[in-house]
C-alpha positions as a Python dict, from the first residue, in 0.01 Angstrom:
ca = {
    (1, 'X'): (0, 0, 0),
    (2, 'X'): (-54, 360, 99),
    (3, 'X'): (-275, 562, -134),
    (4, 'X'): (-206, 933, -164),
    (5, 'X'): (-373, 1037, -489),
    (6, 'X'): (-638, 962, -749),
    (7, 'X'): (-365, 803, -959),
    (8, 'X'): (-285, 566, -671),
    (9, 'X'): (-653, 467, -656),
    (10, 'X'): (-649, 392, -1029),
    (11, 'X'): (-330, 186, -987),
    (12, 'X'): (-490, -17, -706),
    (13, 'X'): (-809, -80, -908),
    (14, 'X'): (-599, -176, -1212),
    (15, 'X'): (-396, -415, -995),
    (16, 'X'): (-713, -583, -864),
    (17, 'X'): (-851, -602, -1219),
    (18, 'X'): (-539, -754, -1367),
    (19, 'X'): (-454, -978, -1075),
    (20, 'X'): (-533, -1338, -1014),
    (21, 'X'): (-886, -1450, -933),
    (22, 'X'): (-779, -1503, -571),
    (23, 'X'): (-697, -1133, -530),
    (24, 'X'): (-994, -928, -655),
    (25, 'X'): (-1073, -736, -336),
    (26, 'X'): (-894, -494, -103),
    (27, 'X'): (-971, -345, 237),
    (28, 'X'): (-908, 28, 283),
    (29, 'X'): (-889, 249, 590),
    (30, 'X'): (-862, 626, 608),
    (31, 'X'): (-577, 753, 824),
    (32, 'X'): (-773, 1077, 865),
    (33, 'X'): (-1022, 910, 1097),
    (34, 'X'): (-961, 849, 1465),
    (35, 'X'): (-890, 503, 1595),
    (36, 'X'): (-1106, 325, 1849),
    (37, 'X'): (-971, 299, 2207),
    (38, 'X'): (-859, -54, 2112),
    (39, 'X'): (-628, 96, 1848),
    (40, 'X'): (-828, -45, 1558),
    (41, 'X'): (-994, 166, 1286),
    (42, 'X'): (-1355, 271, 1346),
    (43, 'X'): (-1448, 188, 987),
    (44, 'X'): (-1374, -41, 695),
    (45, 'X'): (-1408, 12, 322),
    (46, 'X'): (-1399, -287, 87),
    (47, 'X'): (-1355, -266, -287),
    (48, 'X'): (-1392, -559, -525),
    (49, 'X'): (-1327, -564, -900),
    (50, 'X'): (-1443, -797, -1176),
    (51, 'X'): (-1242, -705, -1486),
    (52, 'X'): (-1423, -947, -1716),
    (53, 'X'): (-1765, -792, -1653),
    (54, 'X'): (-1629, -439, -1589),
    (55, 'X'): (-1813, -415, -1256),
    (56, 'X'): (-1726, -417, -889),
    (57, 'X'): (-1862, -373, -539),
    (58, 'X'): (-1790, -138, -254),
    (59, 'X'): (-1879, -190, 109),
    (60, 'X'): (-1868, 67, 388),
    (61, 'X'): (-1878, -34, 753),
    (62, 'X'): (-1918, 243, 1009),
    (63, 'X'): (-2162, 133, 1278),
    (64, 'X'): (-2381, -21, 1007),
    (65, 'X'): (-2280, -234, 711),
    (66, 'X'): (-2356, -88, 369),
    (67, 'X'): (-2313, -218, 15),
    (68, 'X'): (-2319, -37, -314),
    (69, 'X'): (-2650, -61, -500),
    (70, 'X'): (-2639, -153, -866),
    (71, 'X'): (-2910, -185, -1128),
    (72, 'X'): (-2961, -562, -1105),
    (73, 'X'): (-3202, -712, -856),
    (74, 'X'): (-3055, -988, -642),
    (75, 'X'): (-3328, -1255, -643),
    (76, 'X'): (-3094, -1463, -429),
    (77, 'X'): (-2809, -1451, -682),
    (78, 'X'): (-2464, -1389, -540),
    (79, 'X'): (-2125, -1295, -678),
    (80, 'X'): (-1789, -1385, -529),
    (81, 'X'): (-1487, -1163, -481),
    (82, 'X'): (-1162, -1282, -321),
    (83, 'X'): (-955, -1120, -49),
    (84, 'X'): (-613, -1284, -9),
    (85, 'X'): (-754, -1607, -150),
    (86, 'X'): (-1062, -1607, 73),
    (87, 'X'): (-1398, -1589, -106),
    (88, 'X'): (-1656, -1330, 1),
    (89, 'X'): (-2012, -1352, -132),
    (90, 'X'): (-2222, -1046, -210),
    (91, 'X'): (-2567, -1006, -365),
    (92, 'X'): (-2550, -937, -738),
    (93, 'X'): (-2749, -620, -663),
    (94, 'X'): (-2430, -472, -512),
    (95, 'X'): (-2239, -465, -840),
    (96, 'X'): (-2187, -126, -1000),
    (97, 'X'): (-1996, -19, -1315),
    (98, 'X'): (-1619, -4, -1274),
    (99, 'X'): (-1594, 375, -1335),
    (100, 'X'): (-1836, 424, -1045),
    (101, 'X'): (-1624, 196, -825),
    (102, 'X'): (-1323, 418, -901),
    (103, 'X'): (-1522, 731, -822),
    (104, 'X'): (-1650, 591, -490),
    (105, 'X'): (-1301, 486, -376),
    (106, 'X'): (-1160, 828, -462),
    (107, 'X'): (-1443, 1002, -279),
    (108, 'X'): (-1391, 782, 29),
    (109, 'X'): (-1020, 857, 45),
    (110, 'X'): (-1034, 1225, -50),
    (111, 'X'): (-1321, 1299, 193),
    (112, 'X'): (-1132, 1178, 497),
    (113, 'X'): (-1304, 840, 509),
    (114, 'X'): (-1669, 939, 475),
    (115, 'X'): (-1928, 717, 305),
    (116, 'X'): (-1927, 822, -62),
    (117, 'X'): (-2235, 1008, -182),
    (118, 'X'): (-2168, 938, -551),
    (119, 'X'): (-2340, 597, -532),
    (120, 'X'): (-2661, 452, -390),
    (121, 'X'): (-2631, 228, -82),
    (122, 'X'): (-2820, -68, 62),
    (123, 'X'): (-2784, -228, 402),
    (124, 'X'): (-2571, -539, 372),
    (125, 'X'): (-2766, -859, 430),
    (126, 'X'): (-2651, -1060, 734),
    (127, 'X'): (-2558, -1365, 523),
    (128, 'X'): (-2318, -1155, 314),
    (129, 'X'): (-2143, -1029, 628),
    (130, 'X'): (-2105, -1384, 760),
    (131, 'X'): (-1953, -1527, 439),
}
């Protein structure tokens, strides 16, 4: 799916929210950023949605791995989002309200692929990257 507008972002989030449990996360790349010499993107932006709890996560990888920072403290608790049927675990502290997820995705895409400033970030724990 190619996303051109804020409406396209909303449609993608709505799709993830209404989809099956095995499809609650998407990976996004900005075409406005240069590719690495290998031909691969120099960044990655993940978005996960939990419709039932009206929350989600965002992850930004650009040299370092960052996760959104929510209001809950992790205390070792993790939440699971699914990308093409594959589970990915994240600390519960990464969950933010769904409207903020939408805003962060729009900012990422409309800023040319920069890390959104509309949310707080935390460095992603190594165990969450390895999941």
